[in-house]
Structures are given as structure tokens and as C-alpha cells.
Coordinates of N, CA and C in Angstrom, one line a residue:
M29 N 9.6 22.9 11.3 CA 9.0 21.6 11.4 C 7.6 21.6 10.9
I30 N 7.2 20.5 10.3 CA 5.9 20.3 9.7 C 5.0 19.5 10.7
N31 N 4.0 20.1 11.2 CA 3.0 19.4 12.1 C 1.9 18.8 11.2
V32 N 1.7 17.5 11.5 CA 0.7 16.8 10.6 C -0.4 16.1 11.5
L33 N -1.5 15.8 10.8 CA -2.5 15.0 11.4 C -2.7 13.8 10.5
V34 N -2.8 12.6 11.1 CA -3.1 11.3 10.3 C -4.4 10.9 10.8
A35 N -5.3 10.7 9.8 CA -6.7 10.3 10.1 C -7.1 9.0 9.3
D36 N -7.4 7.9 10.0 CA -7.8 6.7 9.4 C -8.6 5.9 10.4
D37 N -9.7 5.2 10.0 CA -10.5 4.5 11.0 C -9.9 3.2 11.4
E38 N -8.8 2.8 10.7 CA -8.1 1.6 11.1 C -6.8 1.9 11.8
L39 N -6.7 1.6 13.1 CA -5.6 2.0 14.0 C -4.3 1.5 13.4
P40 N -4.1 0.3 13.0 CA -2.8 -0.1 12.4 C -2.3 0.8 11.3
A41 N -3.3 1.2 10.4 CA -2.9 2.1 9.3 C -2.4 3.5 9.9
V42 N -3.1 4.0 10.9 CA -2.7 5.2 11.6 C -1.3 5.1 12.1
E43 N -1.0 4.0 12.8 CA 0.3 3.8 13.4 C 1.4 3.6 12.4
E44 N 1.1 2.9 11.3 CA 2.1 2.7 10.3 C 2.5 4.0 9.6
L45 N 1.5 4.8 9.3 CA 1.8 6.1 8.7 C 2.5 7.0 9.6
A46 N 2.1 7.0 10.9 CA 2.7 7.9 11.9 C 4.2 7.5 12.1
F47 N 4.4 6.2 12.0 CA 5.8 5.7 12.2 C 6.7 6.1 11.0
L48 N 6.2 6.0 9.8 CA 6.9 6.4 8.6 C 7.2 7.9 8.6
L49 N 6.2 8.7 9.0 CA 6.4 10.1 9.0 C 7.4 10.5 10.1
G50 N 7.3 9.8 11.2 CA 8.2 10.1 12.3 C 9.7 9.9 12.0
R51 N 10.0 9.1 11.0 CA 11.4 8.9 10.5 C 11.9 10.1 9.7
D52 N 11.0 11.0 9.3 CA 11.4 12.1 8.5 C 11.7 13.3 9.4
E53 N 13.0 13.8 9.3 CA 13.4 14.8 10.3 C 12.7 16.2 10.1
R54 N 12.0 16.3 9.0 CA 11.2 17.5 8.7 C 9.9 17.5 9.4
I55 N 9.4 16.4 9.9 CA 8.1 16.3 10.6 C 8.2 16.6 12.1
G56 N 7.3 17.4 12.5 CA 7.3 17.8 14.0 C 6.3 16.9 14.7
A57 N 5.2 17.6 15.2 CA 4.2 16.9 15.9 C 3.3 16.1 15.0
I58 N 3.0 14.8 15.4 CA 2.1 14.0 14.6 C 0.9 13.7 15.5
H59 N -0.3 14.2 15.0 CA -1.5 14.0 15.7 C -2.3 12.9 15.0
R60 N -3.0 12.1 15.8 CA -3.7 10.9 15.3 C -5.2 11.1 15.5
A61 N -6.0 10.6 14.5 CA -7.4 10.6 14.6 C -7.9 9.3 14.0
S62 N -8.9 8.6 14.7 CA -9.5 7.4 14.2 C -10.9 7.6 13.6
S63 N -11.3 8.8 13.4 CA -12.6 9.1 12.8 C -12.6 10.5 12.2
G64 N -13.5 10.7 11.3 CA -13.6 12.1 10.7 C -13.9 13.1 11.8
A65 N -14.8 12.8 12.7 CA -15.2 13.8 13.7 C -14.0 14.1 14.6
E66 N -13.2 13.1 14.9 CA -12.0 13.3 15.8 C -11.0 14.2 15.0
A67 N -10.9 13.9 13.7 CA -10.0 14.7 12.9 C -10.4 16.2 12.9
L68 N -11.6 16.5 12.8 CA -12.1 17.9 12.8 C -11.9 18.5 14.1
R69 N -12.1 17.8 15.2 CA -11.9 18.3 16.5 C -10.4 18.7 16.7
T70 N -9.5 17.8 16.2 CA -8.1 18.0 16.4 C -7.7 19.3 15.6
L71 N -8.3 19.4 14.4 CA -7.9 20.6 13.6 C -8.4 21.9 14.2
E72 N -9.4 21.8 15.1 CA -9.9 23.0 15.8 C -9.0 23.4 16.9
T73 N -8.3 22.5 17.5 CA -7.5 22.8 18.7 C -6.0 22.8 18.5
E74 N -5.5 22.2 17.4 CA -4.1 22.1 17.2 C -3.7 22.8 15.9
S75 N -2.4 23.2 15.9 CA -1.8 23.9 14.7 C -1.3 22.8 13.8
V76 N -1.9 22.6 12.6 CA -1.6 21.5 11.7 C -1.2 22.1 10.3
D77 N -0.1 21.7 9.8 CA 0.3 22.1 8.5 C -0.2 21.2 7.3
A78 N -0.4 20.0 7.6 CA -0.8 19.0 6.6 C -1.6 17.9 7.2
V79 N -2.6 17.4 6.5 CA -3.4 16.3 6.9 C -3.3 15.1 5.9
F80 N -3.1 13.9 6.5 CA -3.1 12.7 5.7 C -4.4 12.0 6.0
L81 N -5.2 11.9 5.0 CA -6.6 11.4 5.2 C -6.9 10.1 4.4
D82 N -7.4 9.1 5.1 CA -8.0 8.0 4.5 C -9.3 8.5 3.9
I83 N -9.7 7.9 2.7 CA -10.9 8.4 2.1 C -12.2 7.7 2.7
H84 N -12.1 6.4 2.9 CA -13.3 5.7 3.3 C -13.3 5.5 4.8
M85 N -13.9 6.5 5.5 CA -14.1 6.4 7.0 C -15.6 6.5 7.2
P86 N -16.1 5.8 8.3 CA -17.6 5.9 8.6 C -18.0 7.3 8.9
A87 N -19.3 7.6 8.6 CA -19.9 9.0 8.9 C -19.2 10.1 8.1
L88 N -18.1 10.6 8.6 CA -17.4 11.6 7.8 C -16.2 11.0 7.1
S89 N -16.2 11.1 5.8 CA -15.1 10.5 5.0 C -14.0 11.5 4.9
G90 N -12.9 11.0 4.3 CA -11.7 12.0 4.1 C -12.1 13.1 3.1
L91 N -13.0 12.8 2.1 CA -13.4 13.8 1.2 C -14.3 14.9 2.0
D92 N -15.1 14.4 2.9 CA -15.9 15.3 3.7 C -15.0 16.3 4.5
I93 N -14.0 15.7 5.1 CA -13.1 16.5 5.9 C -12.4 17.5 5.0
A94 N -11.9 17.1 3.8 CA -11.2 18.0 2.9 C -12.2 19.2 2.5
R95 N -13.4 18.9 2.3 CA -14.4 19.9 1.9 C -14.5 20.9 3.1
A96 N -14.6 20.4 4.3 CA -14.8 21.2 5.4 C -13.6 22.2 5.7
I97 N -12.4 21.6 5.6 CA -11.3 22.5 5.8 C -10.9 23.4 4.7
S98 N -11.4 23.1 3.5 CA -11.1 24.0 2.4 C -11.8 25.3 2.5
R99 N -12.8 25.4 3.4 CA -13.5 26.7 3.6 C -12.8 27.6 4.6
S100 N -11.7 27.1 5.3 CA -11.0 27.9 6.2 C -10.1 28.9 5.5
S101 N -9.7 29.9 6.2 CA -8.9 31.0 5.5 C -7.4 30.5 5.2
H102 N -6.9 29.6 6.1 CA -5.6 29.0 5.9 C -5.6 27.5 6.0
P103 N -6.2 26.8 5.0 CA -6.3 25.4 5.2 C -5.0 24.6 5.1
P104 N -4.8 23.5 5.9 CA -3.6 22.8 5.8 C -3.6 22.0 4.4
A105 N -2.4 21.6 4.0 CA -2.2 20.8 2.8 C -2.9 19.5 3.0
V106 N -3.5 19.0 2.0 CA -4.2 17.7 2.1 C -3.6 16.6 1.2
V107 N -3.3 15.5 1.9 CA -2.8 14.3 1.1 C -3.8 13.2 1.4
F108 N -4.3 12.5 0.4 CA -5.2 11.4 0.6 C -4.3 10.1 0.6
V109 N -4.6 9.2 1.5 CA -3.9 7.9 1.6 C -5.0 6.9 1.6
T110 N -5.0 6.1 0.5 CA -6.2 5.1 0.3 C -5.8 4.0 -0.6
A111 N -6.6 2.9 -0.5 CA -6.4 1.8 -1.4 C -7.2 1.9 -2.6
D112 N -8.0 3.0 -2.7 CA -9.0 3.2 -3.8 C -8.5 4.2 -4.8
E113 N -8.4 3.9 -6.0 CA -8.0 4.8 -7.1 C -9.2 5.6 -7.6
E114 N -10.4 5.1 -7.3 CA -11.6 5.6 -8.0 C -11.9 7.1 -7.6
C115 N -11.4 7.5 -6.5 CA -11.7 8.9 -6.0 C -10.7 9.9 -6.4
A116 N -9.7 9.6 -7.2 CA -8.6 10.5 -7.5 C -9.1 11.8 -8.1
L117 N -10.1 11.7 -9.0 CA -10.6 12.9 -9.7 C -11.2 13.9 -8.7
E118 N -12.0 13.3 -7.8 CA -12.7 14.2 -6.8 C -11.7 14.7 -5.8
A119 N -10.7 13.9 -5.5 CA -9.7 14.4 -4.5 C -8.9 15.6 -5.1
F120 N -8.5 15.6 -6.3 CA -7.8 16.7 -6.8 C -8.7 17.9 -7.1
D121 N -10.0 17.7 -7.3 CA -10.9 18.8 -7.4 C -10.9 19.5 -6.0
L122 N -10.6 18.8 -5.0 CA -10.6 19.5 -3.6 C -9.2 20.0 -3.3
A123 N -8.3 20.1 -4.3 CA -7.0 20.8 -4.2 C -6.0 19.9 -3.4
A124 N -6.2 18.6 -3.4 CA -5.2 17.8 -2.7 C -3.9 17.9 -3.4
I125 N -2.8 17.9 -2.6 CA -1.5 18.1 -3.2 C -0.9 16.7 -3.5
D126 N -1.5 15.6 -3.0 CA -1.0 14.3 -3.4 C -2.1 13.3 -3.1
Y127 N -1.9 12.1 -3.7 CA -2.8 11.0 -3.6 C -2.0 9.7 -3.5
L128 N -1.8 9.2 -2.3 CA -1.0 8.0 -2.0 C -1.8 6.7 -2.0
L129 N -1.3 5.7 -2.7 CA -2.0 4.4 -2.7 C -1.4 3.5 -1.7
K130 N -2.3 2.8 -0.9 CA -1.8 1.7 0.0 C -1.5 0.5 -0.8
P131 N -0.5 -0.3 -0.5 CA 0.4 -0.2 0.7 C 1.4 1.0 0.4
L132 N 1.7 1.7 1.5 CA 2.6 2.9 1.4 C 4.0 2.4 1.2
R133 N 4.8 3.3 0.4 CA 6.2 3.1 0.2 C 6.9 4.3 0.8
A134 N 8.0 4.1 1.6 CA 8.6 5.2 2.3 C 9.1 6.3 1.3
E135 N 9.7 5.9 0.2 CA 10.2 6.9 -0.7 C 9.1 7.7 -1.4
R136 N 7.9 7.1 -1.6 CA 6.8 7.8 -2.2 C 6.2 8.8 -1.1
L137 N 6.2 8.4 0.1 CA 5.8 9.3 1.2 C 6.7 10.5 1.3
S138 N 8.0 10.2 1.2 CA 9.0 11.3 1.3 C 8.7 12.3 0.3
R139 N 8.3 11.9 -0.9 CA 8.0 12.9 -2.0 C 6.8 13.8 -1.6
S140 N 5.9 13.2 -0.9 CA 4.7 14.0 -0.5 C 5.2 15.0 0.6
V141 N 6.1 14.6 1.4 CA 6.6 15.6 2.4 C 7.4 16.7 1.7
D142 N 8.1 16.3 0.7 CA 8.8 17.3 -0.2 C 7.8 18.4 -0.6
R143 N 6.7 17.9 -1.1 CA 5.7 18.9 -1.7 C 5.1 19.7 -0.6
I144 N 4.8 19.1 0.5 CA 4.3 19.9 1.6 C 5.3 21.0 2.1
S145 N 6.6 20.6 2.1 CA 7.6 21.5 2.5 C 7.7 22.7 1.5
D146 N 7.7 22.4 0.2 CA 7.7 23.4 -0.8 C 6.6 24.4 -0.7
L147 N 5.4 23.8 -0.4 CA 4.2 24.6 -0.3 C 4.3 25.6 0.8
I148 N 4.8 25.1 2.0 CA 4.9 25.9 3.2 C 6.0 27.0 3.0
K149 N 7.2 26.6 2.4 CA 8.3 27.6 2.4 C 8.1 28.6 1.2
E150 N 7.7 28.1 0.1 CA 7.7 29.0 -1.1 C 6.3 29.4 -1.6
G151 N 5.3 28.8 -1.0 CA 4.0 29.1 -1.6 C 3.8 28.6 -3.0
T152 N 4.3 27.4 -3.2 CA 4.3 26.8 -4.6 C 2.9 26.7 -5.1
P153 N 2.6 27.1 -6.3 CA 1.3 27.1 -6.9 C 0.8 25.6 -7.0
A154 N -0.5 25.5 -7.1 CA -1.1 24.1 -7.2 C -0.5 23.4 -8.5
P155 N -0.2 22.1 -8.4 CA 0.5 21.4 -9.5 C -0.5 21.3 -10.7
E156 N 0.1 21.2 -11.8 CA -0.6 21.0 -13.0 C -1.0 19.5 -13.0
M157 N -2.3 19.2 -13.1 CA -2.8 17.8 -13.1 C -3.2 17.4 -14.5
I158 N -3.0 16.1 -14.8 CA -3.3 15.5 -16.1 C -4.2 14.3 -15.8
T159 N -5.3 14.3 -16.6 CA -6.2 13.1 -16.5 C -5.8 12.0 -17.4
V160 N -5.6 10.8 -16.9 CA -5.1 9.7 -17.7 C -6.0 8.5 -17.4
D161 N -6.0 7.5 -18.3 CA -6.7 6.3 -18.1 C -5.7 5.1 -17.9
L162 N -6.0 4.3 -16.9 CA -5.2 3.2 -16.6 C -6.2 2.0 -16.5
G163 N -6.2 1.2 -17.7 CA -7.2 0.2 -17.8 C -8.6 0.8 -17.8
S164 N -9.5 0.4 -16.9 CA -10.8 0.9 -16.9 C -10.9 2.1 -15.9
T165 N -9.8 2.5 -15.3 CA -9.8 3.5 -14.2 C -9.3 4.8 -14.8
T166 N -10.0 5.9 -14.5 CA -9.5 7.2 -14.8 C -8.9 7.8 -13.5
R167 N -7.7 8.4 -13.6 CA -7.1 9.0 -12.5 C -6.3 10.2 -12.9
M168 N -5.8 10.9 -11.9 CA -5.1 12.2 -12.1 C -3.6 12.0 -11.7
I169 N -2.7 12.5 -12.5 CA -1.3 12.5 -12.1 C -0.8 13.9 -12.2
R170 N 0.3 14.1 -11.5 CA 0.9 15.4 -11.5 C 1.9 15.5 -12.7
R171 N 1.9 16.7 -13.3 CA 2.8 16.8 -14.5 C 4.3 16.8 -14.0
D172 N 4.5 17.3 -12.8 CA 5.9 17.2 -12.3 C 6.4 15.8 -11.9
D173 N 5.5 14.8 -12.0 CA 5.9 13.4 -11.8 C 6.3 12.8 -13.1
V174 N 6.0 13.5 -14.2 CA 6.4 12.9 -15.6 C 7.9 13.1 -15.8
T175 N 8.6 12.0 -16.0 CA 10.0 12.1 -16.3 C 10.4 12.3 -17.8
Y176 N 9.6 11.6 -18.6 CA 9.8 11.8 -20.1 C 8.5 11.3 -20.8
V177 N 8.4 11.8 -22.0 CA 7.2 11.5 -22.8 C 7.7 10.8 -24.1
Q178 N 7.0 9.8 -24.5 CA 7.4 9.0 -25.7 C 6.3 9.1 -26.8
A179 N 6.6 9.4 -28.0 CA 5.6 9.5 -29.1 C 5.2 8.1 -29.5
Q180 N 3.9 8.0 -29.7 CA 3.3 6.7 -30.2 C 2.2 7.1 -31.1
G181 N 2.5 7.5 -32.3 CA 1.6 7.9 -33.3 C 0.9 9.2 -32.9
D182 N -0.4 9.2 -32.9 CA -1.1 10.4 -32.5 C -1.3 10.5 -31.0
Y183 N -0.7 9.5 -30.3 CA -0.7 9.5 -28.8 C 0.7 9.8 -28.3
A184 N 0.7 10.0 -26.9 CA 1.9 10.2 -26.2 C 1.9 9.3 -25.0
R185 N 3.0 8.7 -24.7 CA 3.1 7.9 -23.4 C 3.8 8.7 -22.4
L186 N 3.2 8.9 -21.3 CA 3.8 9.7 -20.2 C 4.4 8.7 -19.2
H187 N 5.7 8.8 -19.0 CA 6.4 7.9 -18.1 C 6.7 8.6 -16.7
T188 N 6.3 7.9 -15.6 CA 6.6 8.4 -14.3 C 7.3 7.3 -13.6
A189 N 7.7 7.5 -12.3 CA 8.5 6.5 -11.6 C 7.6 5.3 -11.3
E190 N 6.3 5.4 -11.2 CA 5.4 4.3 -10.9 C 4.9 3.6 -12.1
A191 N 4.6 4.3 -13.2 CA 3.9 3.6 -14.3 C 4.0 4.5 -15.5
S192 N 3.4 4.1 -16.6 CA 3.3 4.9 -17.8 C 1.9 4.9 -18.3
Y193 N 1.5 6.1 -18.9 CA 0.1 6.3 -19.2 C 0.0 6.8 -20.7
L194 N -1.0 6.3 -21.4 CA -1.1 6.8 -22.8 C -2.2 7.8 -22.8
I195 N -1.9 9.0 -23.5 CA -2.9 10.0 -23.6 C -3.0 10.4 -25.1
R196 N -4.2 10.8 -25.5 CA -4.4 11.1 -26.9 C -4.0 12.6 -27.2
V197 N -2.7 12.9 -27.2 CA -2.2 14.2 -27.5 C -0.9 14.0 -28.2
P198 N -0.7 14.6 -29.4 CA 0.6 14.4 -30.1 C 1.7 15.0 -29.4
L199 N 2.9 14.4 -29.5 CA 4.1 14.9 -28.8 C 4.4 16.3 -29.2
S200 N 4.2 16.7 -30.4 CA 4.4 18.1 -30.9 C 3.6 19.1 -30.1
D201 N 2.3 18.7 -29.7 CA 1.5 19.6 -28.9 C 2.0 19.8 -27.5
L202 N 2.5 18.6 -26.9 CA 3.0 18.7 -25.6 C 4.3 19.5 -25.6
E203 N 5.1 19.4 -26.6 CA 6.4 20.2 -26.7 C 6.1 21.7 -26.6
Q204 N 5.0 22.2 -27.2 CA 4.7 23.6 -27.1 C 4.1 23.9 -25.8
K205 N 3.2 23.1 -25.3 CA 2.4 23.4 -24.1 C 3.3 23.3 -22.8
W206 N 4.3 22.4 -22.8 CA 5.0 22.1 -21.6 C 6.4 22.7 -21.6
A207 N 6.7 23.5 -22.6 CA 8.1 24.1 -22.7 C 8.4 25.0 -21.5
E208 N 7.4 25.8 -21.0 CA 7.7 26.6 -19.9 C 7.8 25.8 -18.6
A209 N 7.4 24.6 -18.6 CA 7.5 23.7 -17.4 C 8.8 22.9 -17.4
G210 N 9.7 23.2 -18.3 CA 11.0 22.6 -18.3 C 11.1 21.3 -19.1
F211 N 10.2 21.1 -20.0 CA 10.3 19.9 -20.9 C 10.9 20.3 -22.3
I212 N 11.9 19.5 -22.8 CA 12.5 19.8 -24.0 C 12.5 18.6 -24.9
R213 N 12.5 18.9 -26.2 CA 12.5 17.8 -27.2 C 13.9 17.4 -27.5
I214 N 14.2 16.1 -27.4 CA 15.6 15.6 -27.7 C 15.6 14.7 -28.9
H215 N 14.5 14.4 -29.4 CA 14.4 13.4 -30.5 C 13.0 13.5 -31.1
R216 N 12.8 13.0 -32.3 CA 11.4 13.0 -32.8 C 10.5 12.2 -32.0
S217 N 11.0 11.3 -31.2 CA 10.2 10.4 -30.4 C 10.1 10.7 -28.9
Y218 N 11.0 11.7 -28.4 CA 11.1 11.9 -27.0 C 11.1 13.3 -26.6
L219 N 10.4 13.6 -25.5 CA 10.4 14.8 -24.8 C 10.8 14.5 -23.3
I220 N 11.7 15.3 -22.8 CA 12.2 15.0 -21.4 C 12.0 16.1 -20.5
A221 N 11.9 15.8 -19.2 CA 11.8 16.8 -18.1 C 13.2 17.1 -17.6
L222 N 13.6 18.3 -17.8 CA 15.0 18.7 -17.4 C 15.4 18.4 -16.0
N223 N 14.4 18.5 -15.0 CA 14.7 18.3 -13.6 C 14.8 16.8 -13.3
H224 N 14.6 15.9 -14.2 CA 14.8 14.5 -14.0 C 16.0 13.9 -14.7
V225 N 16.7 14.8 -15.4 CA 17.9 14.3 -16.1 C 19.0 14.0 -15.1
Q226 N 19.7 12.8 -15.4 CA 20.8 12.4 -14.5 C 22.1 12.7 -15.2
H227 N 22.3 12.4 -16.5 CA 23.5 12.8 -17.1 C 23.3 12.7 -18.7
L228 N 24.3 13.4 -19.3 CA 24.3 13.5 -20.8 C 25.6 12.7 -21.2
K229 N 25.4 11.8 -22.2 CA 26.5 11.0 -22.7 C 26.8 11.2 -24.1
L230 N 28.0 11.6 -24.5 CA 28.4 11.8 -25.9 C 29.3 10.6 -26.3
A231 N 28.7 9.5 -26.6 CA 29.4 8.3 -26.9 C 29.6 8.2 -28.4
A232 N 30.5 7.3 -28.9 CA 30.7 7.1 -30.3 C 29.5 6.5 -31.0
T233 N 28.7 5.8 -30.2 CA 27.5 5.2 -30.8 C 26.4 6.1 -31.0
G234 N 26.5 7.4 -30.4 CA 25.5 8.4 -30.5 C 25.2 9.0 -29.2
P235 N 24.8 10.3 -29.2 CA 24.5 11.0 -27.9 C 23.2 10.4 -27.3
S236 N 23.2 10.4 -25.9 CA 22.0 10.0 -25.2 C 22.0 10.7 -23.9
V237 N 20.8 10.6 -23.2 CA 20.6 11.2 -21.9 C 19.9 10.2 -21.0
A238 N 20.4 10.2 -19.8 CA 19.7 9.3 -18.8 C 18.7 10.1 -18.0
V239 N 17.5 9.6 -18.1 CA 16.3 10.3 -17.4 C 15.6 9.2 -16.5
A240 N 15.7 9.4 -15.2 CA 15.1 8.5 -14.3 C 15.4 7.0 -14.6
G241 N 16.6 6.8 -14.9 CA 17.1 5.4 -15.2 C 16.9 4.9 -16.6
A242 N 16.3 5.7 -17.5 CA 16.1 5.3 -18.9 C 17.2 6.0 -19.7
E243 N 17.8 5.3 -20.6 CA 18.8 5.9 -21.5 C 18.1 6.2 -22.8
L244 N 18.0 7.5 -23.2 CA 17.2 7.9 -24.3 C 18.1 8.6 -25.4
P245 N 17.9 8.3 -26.6 CA 18.7 8.8 -27.7 C 18.4 10.3 -27.9
I246 N 19.5 11.0 -28.3 CA 19.4 12.4 -28.7 C 19.7 12.5 -30.2
S247 N 18.8 13.1 -31.0 CA 19.1 13.2 -32.4 C 20.2 14.3 -32.6
R248 N 20.9 14.2 -33.7 CA 21.9 15.2 -34.0 C 21.3 16.6 -34.2
R249 N 20.1 16.6 -34.7 CA 19.5 17.9 -34.9 C 19.2 18.6 -33.6
H250 N 18.8 17.8 -32.6 CA 18.4 18.4 -31.3 C 19.6 18.6 -30.3
L251 N 20.7 18.0 -30.6 CA 21.9 18.0 -29.7 C 22.3 19.3 -29.2
P252 N 22.5 20.3 -30.1 CA 23.0 21.6 -29.7 C 22.1 22.3 -28.6
S253 N 20.8 22.2 -28.9 CA 19.8 22.9 -28.0 C 19.8 22.1 -26.6
V254 N 19.8 20.8 -26.7 CA 19.8 20.0 -25.5 C 21.1 20.2 -24.7
R255 N 22.2 20.3 -25.3 CA 23.4 20.6 -24.6 C 23.4 22.0 -23.9
D256 N 22.9 23.0 -24.6 CA 22.8 24.3 -24.0 C 21.9 24.3 -22.8
K257 N 20.7 23.6 -22.9 CA 19.8 23.6 -21.8 C 20.3 22.8 -20.6
L258 N 21.0 21.7 -20.9 CA 21.6 20.9 -19.8 C 22.7 21.6 -19.1
Q259 N 23.5 22.4 -19.9 CA 24.6 23.1 -19.3 C 24.1 24.2 -18.3
S260 N 23.0 24.7 -18.7 CA 22.4 25.8 -17.8 C 21.9 25.2 -16.5
T261 N 21.7 23.9 -16.5 CA 21.3 23.2 -15.2 C 22.5 22.5 -14.6
R262 N 23.7 22.8 -15.1 CA 25.0 22.3 -14.6 C 25.2 20.8 -14.8
I263 N 24.6 20.2 -15.8 CA 24.8 18.9 -16.1 C 25.8 18.9 -17.3
R264 N 27.0 18.2 -17.1 CA 28.0 18.2 -18.0 C 28.1 16.9 -18.8
P265 N 28.4 16.9 -20.1 CA 28.5 15.6 -20.8 C 29.6 14.7 -20.4
Q266 N 29.2 13.4 -20.5 CA 30.2 12.3 -20.2 C 30.7 11.7 -21.5
G267 N 31.9 11.2 -21.5 CA 32.4 10.6 -22.7 C 31.8 9.3 -23.1

């Protein structure tokens, strides 16, 4: 079981997050704190595997708490929960494993618990983070959240479940850099993440692959290698 601490200076936010976490059978004890000082006291007296921290708390912020616990020999996993996107860069500099935006969604929270569970069980290395721009805001996203990449000239559009982001890197560069992370080229315009593939379709109108709900074309040139890769992941073609 995963023991967690929820810290937020707004009690309704603490109770909402505690309620959502309590519905996950992987979660054990749920400790609550309404200030940074209370959160640190709890961490001194309780065994905690992960902390869910609001960033903007009086006196000691969530970032302050993360800095403090990062100096311990076995720090808990850190997840920031905030309405503010502006601190994402600093949050990931502090080795946060996730950054959740309010209002919370249960399925998004479940993915954070997945990551905490993986970290505890397997010692998963820190995720590869990518700096992206969304309007006037710079934020960080995890590479393993990218489902597929679409070429747009000298740029590439990274698609995730929440949004898409344009970065100034050609698709051919990402194809080489991300090959070891399970990304493969399926078309001159598309690179896909193998672990997000739902099915392969060999229709008369042309082969395609479903990735996170999107139907993407496979070029004839890339079909043999795509087929081999997908068969190794036990995904079989449909008619």
C-alpha cells in the first residue's frame, strides 16, 4: 500500500484530494496537512511514500517543502497539485514526478498513482521531461505522456491526452533521439509511441494504426517495420 500526505492550506481542497485518493485501492494511509509547517511535522513522524503538495501556501510553500525533503536520504515521491502552471519548470527541477492542475480529474490522478507505484516497485528512473510553450506559458511535459508526434515543417507537434504542443525540432531528429524510448516512424508525417497503440488495421483503403483514439496512416514503406514492432508487443492486425 502507498501511504500519502496531502498538503493544502484550503481544507476543501485537502478533503477533495483525500477522497479521490481514498477510492484507489493502492492507497493506504492518507495524512492531511493544512500548512507547510504541519506537512513537515507529519513527514518527521509518519512513514510517507508520496506527498501531494499545493504550491501556494502561506509561510512555507509546496516548493519550500519539496526542497526540504529532497535533502533526506530517502525522500518521498513529490506530486504538485495547483491551479498555477507558471511554476512547472521549477517543480520539475525539484524532481517532482508529476504536476497536476486543478480542478482535478480522477483519471489524471490515477495516472499519478501509477507513476508512484512504478517508482516504489521498480525504482523507475526519473522521466524524460520536455520544455514546451503553450501560449505565453512555458511548461514541462513528460515524454511518456506523448502518444504521437506530427511533422509540421521544421517543427513537430507533440500530442498528449490533454493537449498538443509545438516544438522547434524536426520529426527526423526525434525519430533518432526517441527510438530507444519506444517511438517508431510510421509515415513521413508521424512518429508514434508503441505503448499507446490500440490496434493495427490493414484495410483496403490503406493501413492505419489507432493511437490514443487517433487513426493515423501507415505508409507502405514503413508498414513492414511497423508490423514487426507491433507484433513484438502482441498487437495483431485487424482486417
